[in-house]
mmCIF file of C-alpha atoms in Angstrom:
data_model
loop_
_atom_site.group_PDB
_atom_site.id
_atom_site.type_symbol
_atom_site.label_atom_id
_atom_site.label_comp_id
_atom_site.label_asym_id
_atom_site.label_seq_id
_atom_site.Cartn_x
_atom_site.Cartn_y
_atom_site.Cartn_z
ATOM 1 C CA MET A 4 -23.513 -14.866 9.955
ATOM 2 C CA LYS A 5 -23.206 -14.574 13.685
ATOM 3 C CA PRO A 6 -25.551 -11.510 15.715
ATOM 4 C CA GLU A 7 -21.782 -10.717 17.679
ATOM 5 C CA ARG A 8 -20.350 -10.164 13.843
ATOM 6 C CA MET A 9 -22.915 -8.205 12.417
ATOM 7 C CA LEU A 10 -23.149 -6.159 14.843
ATOM 8 C CA ARG A 11 -19.273 -5.854 14.582
ATOM 9 C CA TYR A 12 -19.525 -4.535 11.260
ATOM 10 C CA ALA A 13 -22.860 -2.550 12.018
ATOM 11 C CA VAL A 14 -20.502 -0.912 14.347
ATOM 12 C CA HIS A 15 -17.538 -0.387 11.674
ATOM 13 C CA ALA A 16 -19.527 1.242 9.271
ATOM 14 C CA ILE A 17 -21.065 3.594 11.541
ATOM 15 C CA VAL A 18 -17.621 4.713 12.813
ATOM 16 C CA LEU A 19 -16.651 5.314 9.000
ATOM 17 C CA CYS A 20 -19.524 7.360 8.928
ATOM 18 C CA SER A 21 -19.049 9.310 11.626
ATOM 19 C CA VAL A 22 -15.021 9.706 10.595
ATOM 20 C CA ALA A 23 -16.005 11.233 7.392
ATOM 21 C CA CYS A 24 -19.301 13.182 8.141
ATOM 22 C CA SER A 25 -18.270 14.242 11.632
ATOM 23 C CA ARG A 26 -14.939 16.344 11.696
ATOM 24 C CA PRO A 27 -13.229 18.598 9.004
ATOM 25 C CA ALA A 28 -9.740 16.746 9.403
ATOM 26 C CA PRO A 29 -7.684 17.189 6.507
ATOM 27 C CA TRP A 30 -6.424 15.621 3.858
ATOM 28 C CA TRP A 31 -2.514 13.583 4.253
ATOM 29 C CA LYS A 32 -0.693 12.310 1.309
ATOM 30 C CA GLY A 33 1.893 9.673 1.606
ATOM 31 C CA ASN A 34 3.394 6.947 0.232
ATOM 32 C CA LEU A 35 3.929 3.700 2.822
ATOM 33 C CA HIS A 36 6.441 1.443 0.229
ATOM 34 C CA THR A 37 10.308 3.340 -0.889
ATOM 35 C CA HIS A 38 13.179 1.847 -0.958
ATOM 36 C CA SER A 39 17.064 3.759 -0.444
ATOM 37 C CA LEU A 40 20.429 2.991 -0.638
ATOM 38 C CA TRP A 41 20.213 1.196 2.344
ATOM 39 C CA SER A 42 18.883 -1.889 0.830
ATOM 40 C CA ASP A 43 18.274 -2.269 -3.534
ATOM 41 C CA GLY A 44 17.176 1.688 -3.662
ATOM 42 C CA ASP A 45 20.008 3.713 -5.706
ATOM 43 C CA ASP A 46 20.136 6.631 -4.276
ATOM 44 C CA TYR A 47 20.749 8.529 -0.638
ATOM 45 C CA PRO A 48 18.202 8.587 2.080
ATOM 46 C CA GLU A 49 18.047 11.928 2.292
ATOM 47 C CA MET A 50 17.387 12.566 -1.499
ATOM 48 C CA ILE A 51 14.587 10.636 -1.629
ATOM 49 C CA VAL A 52 12.996 11.708 1.048
ATOM 50 C CA ASP A 53 13.744 15.506 0.029
ATOM 51 C CA TRP A 54 12.076 14.231 -3.499
ATOM 52 C CA TYR A 55 8.867 13.739 -1.574
ATOM 53 C CA ARG A 56 8.750 16.410 0.404
ATOM 54 C CA ASP A 57 9.134 19.066 -2.137
ATOM 55 C CA ASN A 58 6.906 16.843 -4.701
ATOM 56 C CA GLY A 59 3.444 17.753 -2.095
ATOM 57 C CA TYR A 60 3.566 14.395 -0.215
ATOM 58 C CA HIS A 61 3.134 14.861 3.808
ATOM 59 C CA PHE A 62 4.749 11.661 5.352
ATOM 60 C CA ILE A 63 7.213 8.989 3.967
ATOM 61 C CA ALA A 64 8.060 5.471 5.206
ATOM 62 C CA LEU A 65 11.510 4.444 3.697
ATOM 63 C CA SER A 66 11.009 0.447 3.834
ATOM 64 C CA ASP A 67 14.446 -1.311 3.306
ATOM 65 C CA HIS A 68 14.921 -4.771 2.909
ATOM 66 C CA ASN A 69 15.290 -6.139 6.599
ATOM 67 C CA VAL A 70 17.163 -3.663 7.475
ATOM 68 C CA LEU A 71 16.215 -0.359 9.368
ATOM 69 C CA ALA A 72 18.597 2.909 8.946
ATOM 70 C CA HIS A 73 20.315 2.370 12.550
ATOM 71 C CA GLY A 74 24.489 1.839 12.807
ATOM 72 C CA GLU A 75 26.752 2.357 10.024
ATOM 73 C CA ARG A 76 26.966 1.574 6.730
ATOM 74 C CA TRP A 77 29.216 2.283 3.774
ATOM 75 C CA VAL A 78 28.553 2.299 -0.200
ATOM 76 C CA ASP A 79 31.172 2.824 -2.985
ATOM 77 C CA PRO A 80 29.345 5.628 -4.967
ATOM 78 C CA THR A 81 30.594 3.915 -8.612
ATOM 79 C CA ARG A 82 28.831 1.062 -7.697
ATOM 80 C CA THR A 83 25.204 2.544 -6.683
ATOM 81 C CA GLY A 84 22.709 2.785 -9.150
ATOM 82 C CA GLY A 85 23.062 5.704 -9.766
ATOM 83 C CA GLY A 86 26.786 6.397 -9.852
ATOM 84 C CA MET A 87 29.022 9.462 -9.346
ATOM 85 C CA ALA A 88 26.219 11.484 -10.688
ATOM 86 C CA ALA A 89 24.531 10.753 -7.604
ATOM 87 C CA TYR A 90 27.241 11.227 -5.579
ATOM 88 C CA ARG A 91 27.666 14.242 -6.942
ATOM 89 C CA ALA A 92 23.758 15.572 -6.885
ATOM 90 C CA TYR A 93 23.986 14.651 -3.451
ATOM 91 C CA VAL A 94 26.979 16.572 -2.071
ATOM 92 C CA GLY A 95 25.877 19.682 -4.241
ATOM 93 C CA ARG A 96 22.091 19.294 -2.697
ATOM 94 C CA PHE A 97 23.028 18.767 0.951
ATOM 95 C CA GLY A 98 26.614 19.720 1.422
ATOM 96 C CA ALA A 99 30.634 18.670 1.757
ATOM 97 C CA ASP A 100 30.149 19.050 5.645
ATOM 98 C CA TRP A 101 26.987 16.672 5.896
ATOM 99 C CA VAL A 102 28.224 14.264 3.707
ATOM 100 C CA THR A 103 30.722 11.290 5.003
ATOM 101 C CA THR A 104 33.358 10.007 3.670
ATOM 102 C CA LYS A 105 37.064 8.153 4.055
ATOM 103 C CA GLN A 106 38.811 6.466 1.623
ATOM 104 C CA GLU A 107 39.414 2.698 1.710
ATOM 105 C CA ALA A 108 42.668 1.700 -0.372
ATOM 106 C CA ASP A 109 42.189 4.021 -3.512
ATOM 107 C CA THR A 110 38.331 4.274 -3.072
ATOM 108 C CA LEU A 111 36.210 6.914 -1.780
ATOM 109 C CA VAL A 112 33.483 5.465 0.043
ATOM 110 C CA VAL A 113 30.394 7.018 1.698
ATOM 111 C CA ARG A 114 28.500 6.989 4.742
ATOM 112 C CA LEU A 115 24.685 6.219 4.739
ATOM 113 C CA LYS A 116 23.020 8.546 6.971
ATOM 114 C CA THR A 117 21.200 7.109 10.192
ATOM 115 C CA LEU A 118 17.027 8.158 10.379
ATOM 116 C CA GLU A 119 17.429 9.795 13.336
ATOM 117 C CA GLU A 120 20.344 11.728 11.479
ATOM 118 C CA TYR A 121 18.121 13.104 9.295
ATOM 119 C CA ARG A 122 14.598 13.202 9.938
ATOM 120 C CA SER A 123 15.281 16.526 11.473
ATOM 121 C CA LEU A 124 16.027 18.329 8.493
ATOM 122 C CA PHE A 125 12.722 17.389 6.914
ATOM 123 C CA GLU A 126 9.736 16.982 9.617
ATOM 124 C CA GLU A 127 7.551 19.618 10.544
ATOM 125 C CA PRO A 128 4.922 19.945 12.629
ATOM 126 C CA ASN A 129 2.165 19.311 10.457
ATOM 127 C CA ARG A 130 3.627 19.461 7.350
ATOM 128 C CA PHE A 131 6.033 16.465 6.822
ATOM 129 C CA LEU A 132 6.829 13.346 8.714
ATOM 130 C CA VAL A 133 8.870 10.490 8.390
ATOM 131 C CA ILE A 134 7.590 7.216 9.060
ATOM 132 C CA GLN A 135 10.605 4.144 10.518
ATOM 133 C CA SER A 136 9.633 1.366 8.332
ATOM 134 C CA GLU A 137 10.676 -2.176 7.349
ATOM 135 C CA GLU A 138 9.880 -4.358 4.009
ATOM 136 C CA ILE A 139 10.293 -8.178 5.890
ATOM 137 C CA THR A 140 11.405 -10.097 2.460
ATOM 138 C CA ASP A 141 11.247 -13.520 3.068
ATOM 139 C CA GLU A 142 10.645 -16.420 0.989
ATOM 140 C CA PHE A 143 9.258 -20.104 0.103
ATOM 141 C CA GLU A 144 10.301 -22.362 -2.216
ATOM 142 C CA SER A 145 11.602 -19.259 -4.393
ATOM 143 C CA LYS A 146 8.262 -17.494 -4.330
ATOM 144 C CA PRO A 147 9.051 -14.198 -2.922
ATOM 145 C CA ILE A 148 6.802 -13.382 0.262
ATOM 146 C CA HIS A 149 6.846 -9.716 1.743
ATOM 147 C CA VAL A 150 5.237 -7.736 4.317
ATOM 148 C CA ASN A 151 5.472 -4.001 5.257
ATOM 149 C CA ALA A 152 5.521 -3.296 8.997
ATOM 150 C CA THR A 153 5.381 0.308 8.746
ATOM 151 C CA ASN A 154 6.058 2.200 12.518
ATOM 152 C CA ILE A 155 8.496 -0.271 13.529
ATOM 153 C CA LEU A 156 10.885 0.581 16.595
ATOM 154 C CA ASP A 157 13.069 -2.867 16.031
ATOM 155 C CA VAL A 158 14.175 -4.618 13.050
ATOM 156 C CA ILE A 159 12.076 -7.694 12.065
ATOM 157 C CA PRO A 160 13.654 -10.544 10.758
ATOM 158 C CA PRO A 161 12.219 -12.849 8.293
ATOM 159 C CA GLN A 162 10.424 -15.333 10.170
ATOM 160 C CA GLY A 163 10.509 -18.365 7.295
ATOM 161 C CA GLY A 164 7.420 -20.905 7.615
ATOM 162 C CA GLU A 165 6.032 -23.859 6.076
ATOM 163 C CA SER A 166 4.363 -22.749 3.356
ATOM 164 C CA VAL A 167 3.222 -19.280 1.853
ATOM 165 C CA LEU A 168 0.399 -18.809 4.056
ATOM 166 C CA ASP A 169 2.786 -20.032 7.227
ATOM 167 C CA VAL A 170 5.252 -17.263 5.916
ATOM 168 C CA LEU A 171 2.811 -15.051 5.547
ATOM 169 C CA GLN A 172 1.187 -15.809 9.398
ATOM 170 C CA GLN A 173 4.884 -15.674 10.981
ATOM 171 C CA ASN A 174 5.779 -12.483 9.683
ATOM 172 C CA VAL A 175 2.294 -10.659 10.242
ATOM 173 C CA ASN A 176 2.652 -12.162 14.005
ATOM 174 C CA ALA A 177 5.806 -10.760 14.371
ATOM 175 C CA VAL A 178 5.061 -7.370 13.691
ATOM 176 C CA LEU A 179 1.817 -7.872 15.822
ATOM 177 C CA ASP A 180 3.734 -9.697 18.154
ATOM 178 C CA GLN A 181 6.203 -6.189 18.650
ATOM 179 C CA ARG A 182 2.488 -4.124 18.686
ATOM 180 C CA ARG A 183 1.381 -5.647 21.904
ATOM 181 C CA THR A 184 4.944 -6.086 23.359
ATOM 182 C CA THR A 185 5.673 -2.021 22.460
ATOM 183 C CA GLY A 186 2.586 -0.973 22.724
ATOM 184 C CA GLN A 187 3.546 1.582 19.754
ATOM 185 C CA ILE A 188 0.748 1.437 17.101
ATOM 186 C CA MET A 189 1.723 -0.441 14.092
ATOM 187 C CA PHE A 190 0.961 -2.482 11.417
ATOM 188 C CA PRO A 191 1.724 -5.256 8.669
ATOM 189 C CA HIS A 192 0.350 -5.109 5.232
ATOM 190 C CA VAL A 193 0.723 -7.356 2.505
ATOM 191 C CA ASN A 194 3.129 -6.318 -0.741
ATOM 192 C CA HIS A 195 2.022 -6.867 -4.675
ATOM 193 C CA PRO A 196 0.257 -10.233 -3.862
ATOM 194 C CA ASN A 197 1.016 -11.295 -7.715
ATOM 195 C CA PHE A 198 4.547 -10.567 -7.355
ATOM 196 C CA GLY A 199 6.686 -13.917 -8.616
ATOM 197 C CA TRP A 200 2.646 -14.804 -8.509
ATOM 198 C CA ALA A 201 3.494 -15.649 -5.396
ATOM 199 C CA VAL A 202 0.482 -15.338 -2.658
ATOM 200 C CA THR A 203 -2.762 -15.834 -4.087
ATOM 201 C CA ALA A 204 -6.246 -14.905 -2.850
ATOM 202 C CA GLU A 205 -7.068 -18.405 -0.549
ATOM 203 C CA ASP A 206 -3.286 -17.291 1.211
ATOM 204 C CA LEU A 207 -5.117 -14.210 1.853
ATOM 205 C CA ILE A 208 -8.279 -15.088 2.999
ATOM 206 C CA ALA A 209 -6.833 -17.615 5.537
ATOM 207 C CA LEU A 210 -4.176 -14.694 6.701
ATOM 208 C CA GLN A 211 -5.260 -13.883 10.152
ATOM 209 C CA GLY A 212 -4.793 -10.554 12.269
ATOM 210 C CA GLU A 213 -4.006 -8.748 8.530
ATOM 211 C CA ARG A 214 -6.094 -5.850 7.658
ATOM 212 C CA PHE A 215 -4.126 -4.311 4.450
ATOM 213 C CA PHE A 216 -2.717 -4.822 0.984
ATOM 214 C CA GLU A 217 -1.529 -3.375 -1.713
ATOM 215 C CA VAL A 218 -4.007 -2.972 -4.532
ATOM 216 C CA TYR A 219 -2.014 -1.031 -6.761
ATOM 217 C CA ASN A 220 2.165 -0.692 -6.934
ATOM 218 C CA GLY A 221 4.191 1.202 -8.900
ATOM 219 C CA HIS A 222 6.897 -1.171 -9.508
ATOM 220 C CA PRO A 223 6.484 -2.592 -12.806
ATOM 221 C CA ALA A 224 7.836 -5.974 -12.228
ATOM 222 C CA VAL A 225 3.997 -6.309 -10.116
ATOM 223 C CA HIS A 226 1.335 -7.906 -12.329
ATOM 224 C CA ASN A 227 -1.238 -5.443 -10.842
ATOM 225 C CA GLN A 228 -3.271 -6.640 -14.224
ATOM 226 C CA GLY A 229 -3.050 -10.431 -13.874
ATOM 227 C CA ASP A 230 -2.428 -12.424 -16.514
ATOM 228 C CA HIS A 231 -4.909 -15.281 -19.119
ATOM 229 C CA ARG A 232 -4.355 -17.434 -16.619
ATOM 230 C CA ARG A 233 -4.152 -15.821 -12.804
ATOM 231 C CA PRO A 234 -6.516 -13.065 -11.388
ATOM 232 C CA SER A 235 -5.724 -8.942 -11.234
ATOM 233 C CA VAL A 236 -4.760 -7.699 -7.963
ATOM 234 C CA GLU A 237 -8.430 -6.209 -7.767
ATOM 235 C CA ARG A 238 -9.972 -9.155 -8.609
ATOM 236 C CA ILE A 239 -8.000 -10.976 -5.973
ATOM 237 C CA TRP A 240 -9.082 -8.361 -3.429
ATOM 238 C CA ASP A 241 -12.946 -8.930 -4.350
ATOM 239 C CA ILE A 242 -12.421 -12.575 -3.826
ATOM 240 C CA VAL A 243 -11.003 -12.425 -0.497
ATOM 241 C CA LEU A 244 -13.768 -9.494 0.496
ATOM 242 C CA SER A 245 -16.581 -11.830 -0.763
ATOM 243 C CA GLU A 246 -15.043 -14.922 1.398
ATOM 244 C CA ARG A 247 -14.090 -13.067 4.378
ATOM 245 C CA LEU A 248 -17.382 -11.496 4.808
ATOM 246 C CA ARG A 249 -19.258 -14.737 4.008
ATOM 247 C CA GLU A 250 -17.257 -16.609 6.323
ATOM 248 C CA GLY A 251 -17.693 -13.801 9.332
ATOM 249 C CA HIS A 252 -14.186 -12.128 9.511
ATOM 250 C CA ASP A 253 -12.340 -8.675 8.920
ATOM 251 C CA VAL A 254 -12.315 -6.757 5.539
ATOM 252 C CA LEU A 255 -9.280 -6.306 3.501
ATOM 253 C CA LEU A 256 -8.349 -2.539 2.977
ATOM 254 C CA GLY A 257 -6.478 -1.836 -0.415
ATOM 255 C CA ILE A 258 -3.167 0.457 0.017
ATOM 256 C CA ALA A 259 -1.568 2.346 -3.068
ATOM 257 C CA VAL A 260 1.783 2.726 -3.543
ATOM 258 C CA ASP A 261 4.764 2.912 -5.631
ATOM 259 C CA ASP A 262 7.371 0.938 -4.061
ATOM 260 C CA ALA A 263 10.248 2.692 -5.601
ATOM 261 C CA HIS A 264 14.033 1.951 -6.113
ATOM 262 C CA ASN A 265 14.655 4.095 -9.284
ATOM 263 C CA TYR A 266 15.262 7.675 -9.258
ATOM 264 C CA HIS A 267 17.495 8.651 -11.497
ATOM 265 C CA GLU A 268 16.047 7.029 -14.883
ATOM 266 C CA SER A 269 12.195 7.461 -14.929
ATOM 267 C CA GLY A 270 10.037 5.258 -17.694
ATOM 268 C CA PRO A 271 7.409 1.617 -17.514
ATOM 269 C CA SER A 272 10.486 -0.302 -16.707
ATOM 270 C CA ARG A 273 11.966 1.824 -13.755
ATOM 271 C CA SER A 274 10.241 1.638 -10.365
ATOM 272 C CA ASN A 275 9.820 5.059 -9.412
ATOM 273 C CA PRO A 276 8.821 7.411 -7.002
ATOM 274 C CA GLY A 277 5.546 9.269 -7.609
ATOM 275 C CA ARG A 278 3.457 6.628 -9.253
ATOM 276 C CA ALA A 279 0.975 5.953 -6.842
ATOM 277 C CA TRP A 280 0.028 6.974 -2.825
ATOM 278 C CA VAL A 281 -2.139 6.984 0.020
ATOM 279 C CA MET A 282 -4.523 9.970 0.960
ATOM 280 C CA VAL A 283 -4.805 9.721 4.972
ATOM 281 C CA ARG A 284 -7.821 11.608 6.803
ATOM 282 C CA ALA A 285 -6.413 12.302 10.833
ATOM 283 C CA SER A 286 -6.894 15.158 12.852
ATOM 284 C CA THR A 287 -3.080 15.420 13.161
ATOM 285 C CA LEU A 288 0.150 14.625 11.137
ATOM 286 C CA SER A 289 1.687 11.604 13.685
ATOM 287 C CA ALA A 290 2.151 8.377 12.916
ATOM 288 C CA ALA A 291 -0.598 7.003 15.899
ATOM 289 C CA ALA A 292 -2.902 9.898 13.732
ATOM 290 C CA LEU A 293 -2.201 8.136 10.837
ATOM 291 C CA LEU A 294 -2.451 4.544 10.713
ATOM 292 C CA GLY A 295 -5.168 4.694 13.820
ATOM 293 C CA ALA A 296 -6.967 6.537 10.531
ATOM 294 C CA MET A 297 -5.706 4.175 8.341
ATOM 295 C CA GLU A 298 -7.204 1.066 10.482
ATOM 296 C CA SER A 299 -10.641 2.629 10.646
ATOM 297 C CA GLY A 300 -10.642 3.016 7.042
ATOM 298 C CA ASP A 301 -10.554 6.395 6.533
ATOM 299 C CA PHE A 302 -8.113 6.949 3.818
ATOM 300 C CA TYR A 303 -8.101 5.527 -0.111
ATOM 301 C CA GLY A 304 -5.337 4.921 -2.415
ATOM 302 C CA THR A 305 -4.676 6.914 -5.773
ATOM 303 C CA THR A 306 -2.883 7.098 -8.446
ATOM 304 C CA GLY A 307 -3.767 10.895 -9.069
ATOM 305 C CA VAL A 308 -7.453 10.957 -9.104
ATOM 306 C CA GLU A 309 -8.200 13.123 -5.747
ATOM 307 C CA LEU A 310 -11.438 13.417 -3.776
ATOM 308 C CA ASP A 311 -12.666 16.218 -1.453
ATOM 309 C CA GLU A 312 -15.216 13.922 0.352
ATOM 310 C CA ILE A 313 -16.092 9.780 1.115
ATOM 311 C CA ASP A 314 -19.349 9.879 3.152
ATOM 312 C CA PHE A 315 -20.761 5.988 4.137
ATOM 313 C CA ASN A 316 -24.417 6.344 6.309
ATOM 314 C CA GLY A 317 -24.913 2.894 6.510
ATOM 315 C CA ASN A 318 -26.551 2.745 3.068
ATOM 316 C CA ARG A 319 -25.217 4.990 0.759
ATOM 317 C CA LEU A 320 -22.150 5.843 -0.524
ATOM 318 C CA SER A 321 -21.501 9.131 -1.797
ATOM 319 C CA LEU A 322 -18.163 10.958 -3.130
ATOM 320 C CA GLN A 323 -17.299 14.627 -4.127
ATOM 321 C CA LEU A 324 -14.468 14.244 -6.144
ATOM 322 C CA ASN A 325 -11.854 17.388 -6.622
ATOM 323 C CA ALA A 326 -11.786 17.874 -10.665
ATOM 324 C CA ALA A 327 -9.412 18.923 -12.925
ATOM 325 C CA GLU A 328 -10.123 21.011 -15.517
ATOM 326 C CA ASN A 329 -11.331 19.363 -19.030
ATOM 327 C CA ILE A 330 -11.081 15.974 -17.445
ATOM 328 C CA THR A 331 -13.888 13.595 -17.009
ATOM 329 C CA TYR A 332 -14.567 11.090 -14.362
ATOM 330 C CA THR A 333 -16.534 8.129 -14.343
ATOM 331 C CA THR A 334 -17.043 6.136 -10.747
ATOM 332 C CA PHE A 335 -17.590 2.274 -10.442
ATOM 333 C CA PHE A 336 -19.512 1.107 -7.352
ATOM 334 C CA ILE A 337 -18.606 -2.784 -7.071
ATOM 335 C CA GLY A 338 -19.174 -5.535 -4.787
ATOM 336 C CA THR A 339 -21.077 -8.632 -4.203
ATOM 337 C CA ARG A 340 -23.777 -9.702 -3.072
ATOM 338 C CA LYS A 341 -25.001 -11.751 -0.819
ATOM 339 C CA GLY A 342 -25.816 -15.799 -1.406
ATOM 340 C CA TYR A 343 -22.971 -15.718 -4.208
ATOM 341 C CA PRO A 344 -22.167 -19.012 -5.501
ATOM 342 C CA ALA A 345 -19.242 -20.632 -3.093
ATOM 343 C CA PRO A 346 -16.021 -21.358 -5.167
ATOM 344 C CA GLN A 347 -15.391 -24.400 -7.252
ATOM 345 C CA ARG A 348 -12.404 -26.505 -6.168
ATOM 346 C CA LEU A 349 -10.950 -27.504 -9.937
ATOM 347 C CA ALA A 350 -10.992 -31.005 -10.979
ATOM 348 C CA ALA A 351 -7.252 -30.648 -13.025
ATOM 349 C CA PRO A 352 -6.256 -27.619 -10.869
ATOM 350 C CA ASP A 353 -3.207 -25.224 -13.094
ATOM 351 C CA ASP A 354 -0.424 -25.748 -10.200
ATOM 352 C CA THR A 355 2.137 -23.909 -12.753
ATOM 353 C CA ALA A 356 0.195 -21.073 -11.921
ATOM 354 C CA SER A 357 -0.982 -21.566 -8.686
ATOM 355 C CA VAL A 358 -5.281 -21.429 -9.653
ATOM 356 C CA ARG A 359 -6.630 -24.310 -7.408
ATOM 357 C CA PHE A 360 -10.473 -22.549 -7.635
ATOM 358 C CA HIS A 361 -12.845 -21.100 -9.894
ATOM 359 C CA TYR A 362 -15.342 -17.968 -8.020
ATOM 360 C CA SER A 363 -17.609 -17.360 -9.514
ATOM 361 C CA ASP A 364 -18.634 -13.766 -12.178
ATOM 362 C CA GLU A 365 -20.935 -12.618 -9.098
ATOM 363 C CA ILE A 366 -18.033 -11.657 -6.985
ATOM 364 C CA GLY A 367 -16.949 -8.135 -7.746
ATOM 365 C CA THR A 368 -19.878 -6.865 -9.485
ATOM 366 C CA VAL A 369 -20.198 -3.486 -11.151
ATOM 367 C CA PHE A 370 -23.471 -2.125 -9.329
ATOM 368 C CA ALA A 371 -23.291 1.354 -10.780
ATOM 369 C CA GLU A 372 -21.317 3.026 -13.112
ATOM 370 C CA VAL A 373 -22.173 6.651 -13.002
ATOM 371 C CA ALA A 374 -20.262 9.973 -14.668
ATOM 372 C CA GLY A 375 -19.603 13.060 -12.604
ATOM 373 C CA LEU A 376 -17.586 15.091 -9.431
ATOM 374 C CA ASN A 377 -20.627 13.776 -7.215
ATOM 375 C CA PRO A 378 -21.601 10.177 -7.860
ATOM 376 C CA SER A 379 -23.368 7.889 -5.214
ATOM 377 C CA TYR A 380 -24.456 4.724 -4.800
ATOM 378 C CA THR A 381 -27.679 3.500 -2.355
ATOM 379 C CA LEU A 382 -27.657 -0.129 -1.347
ATOM 380 C CA THR A 383 -30.253 -2.481 -1.903
ATOM 381 C CA GLY A 384 -29.665 -4.336 1.541
ATOM 382 C CA GLU A 385 -27.858 -7.237 -1.190
ATOM 383 C CA GLU A 386 -25.076 -6.019 -1.433
ATOM 384 C CA LEU A 387 -22.349 -8.134 1.085
ATOM 385 C CA TYR A 388 -19.814 -5.073 0.642
ATOM 386 C CA VAL A 389 -19.339 -1.768 -1.723
ATOM 387 C CA ARG A 390 -16.320 -0.142 -2.594
ATOM 388 C CA ALA A 391 -16.008 2.376 -5.442
ATOM 389 C CA ARG A 392 -12.964 2.906 -8.406
ATOM 390 C CA ILE A 393 -13.110 6.427 -9.499
ATOM 391 C CA VAL A 394 -11.692 6.228 -13.324
ATOM 392 C CA SER A 395 -10.468 9.615 -14.704
ATOM 393 C CA SER A 396 -9.926 9.902 -18.596
ATOM 394 C CA LYS A 397 -6.252 11.873 -17.682
ATOM 395 C CA LEU A 398 -3.033 9.720 -18.953
ATOM 396 C CA LYS A 399 -1.360 9.200 -15.729
ATOM 397 C CA ALA A 400 2.625 11.011 -16.251
ATOM 398 C CA ASN A 401 5.153 8.229 -15.938
ATOM 399 C CA PRO A 402 3.056 5.186 -16.341
ATOM 400 C CA TYR A 403 3.611 1.978 -14.721
ATOM 401 C CA ARG A 404 2.137 0.461 -18.185
ATOM 402 C CA PRO A 405 1.408 2.693 -21.564
ATOM 403 C CA GLY A 406 -2.154 3.883 -21.778
ATOM 404 C CA GLU A 407 -2.737 4.119 -18.230
ATOM 405 C CA VAL A 408 -5.060 6.799 -16.373
ATOM 406 C CA GLU A 409 -5.161 8.096 -13.235
ATOM 407 C CA GLN A 410 -7.671 6.202 -10.688
ATOM 408 C CA ALA A 411 -8.523 5.945 -7.349
ATOM 409 C CA TRP A 412 -10.232 3.397 -5.167
ATOM 410 C CA THR A 413 -11.729 3.215 -1.572
ATOM 411 C CA GLN A 414 -12.257 1.094 0.870
ATOM 412 C CA PRO A 415 -15.107 -1.620 1.118
ATOM 413 C CA PHE A 416 -17.720 -0.546 2.860
ATOM 414 C CA VAL A 417 -20.078 -3.020 4.626
ATOM 415 C CA PRO A 418 -24.267 -2.288 4.878
ATOM 416 C CA ARG A 419 -25.560 -1.422 8.356
ATOM 417 C CA GLN A 420 -27.579 -4.665 9.114
#
């Protein structure tokens, strides 16, 4: 690795430690991937934001497909996923004076409120925040390629491209270009790579300027677990981390989201709210502070497990868990050691599964398995990185799949050189 790269990673680790160790900043709970009637969600945006606020979240980003909640849009409530029951609940919650309707021929239609109209109903300093977002929804040869853009100012149309990687790169570049042009902090993140089996580890390894992806998505169609031919999303993460670090590039940080679309029926076949979120440690509840903290790696993803502390001092990763009564916890410290075998191109690639390389089992090794509320791992000097997955014995309410238990994921930490 080049000396300047080694210094960069060492500084990154020290920054993470100083953030974690030197200030008593609070943890903020939020979801960065959610849908409303502005695209393919089945409820009104105010009802959705109200649910998140009432369920202990501090921030929410409604990331509808290829649209921001601007301008004028009308819907026929009988043709929405929630139907007239959702409309009546909307009127009951916010009142007839708030809900805007009109008759078109014999049909009642409802105007969707814009973000600027409804955000004042919910936002409170250091209590609750709504962040403007978009899911840039693109494709290549029928493969769905989705990139979230968090805290953007203007809608970004899908950019297209000549390959899956090119489509990803063009859309990531569009977000970064808007950031440079406007000066507003914003970032892209790659959504559900296994959805439609569209995005491979090789795509994420080569993608430039992208720091985030979804290690967990609560939508039932996204294949978090992979299948008998294709790797799980966590396995993809370890492959990408290993190859990026081997090549001297930035690490990829993992976000957990619920990707909610369905608010009226619950179950594993539905994409419901509350399945996964991020906990971000920031001094204040503002978009700038939250996104800045995330870019420093000071956050974790979870489906229910809570952490009080994450401390990395350059060669030791220590956690403090917030215990739930009668629940046990096991922490897996995971990473890849230096000098692991290079990937091998398959002589007969499985193009139908987009599998073209074999990656060593030495990638994503479990370094240690530790029970209890204060797990830690001391690096030996051989690790490229270490991250932690914390698994509880508590079954998840309304799971993504039957038998799922609550988990959490820290970010990868690169040892001090």
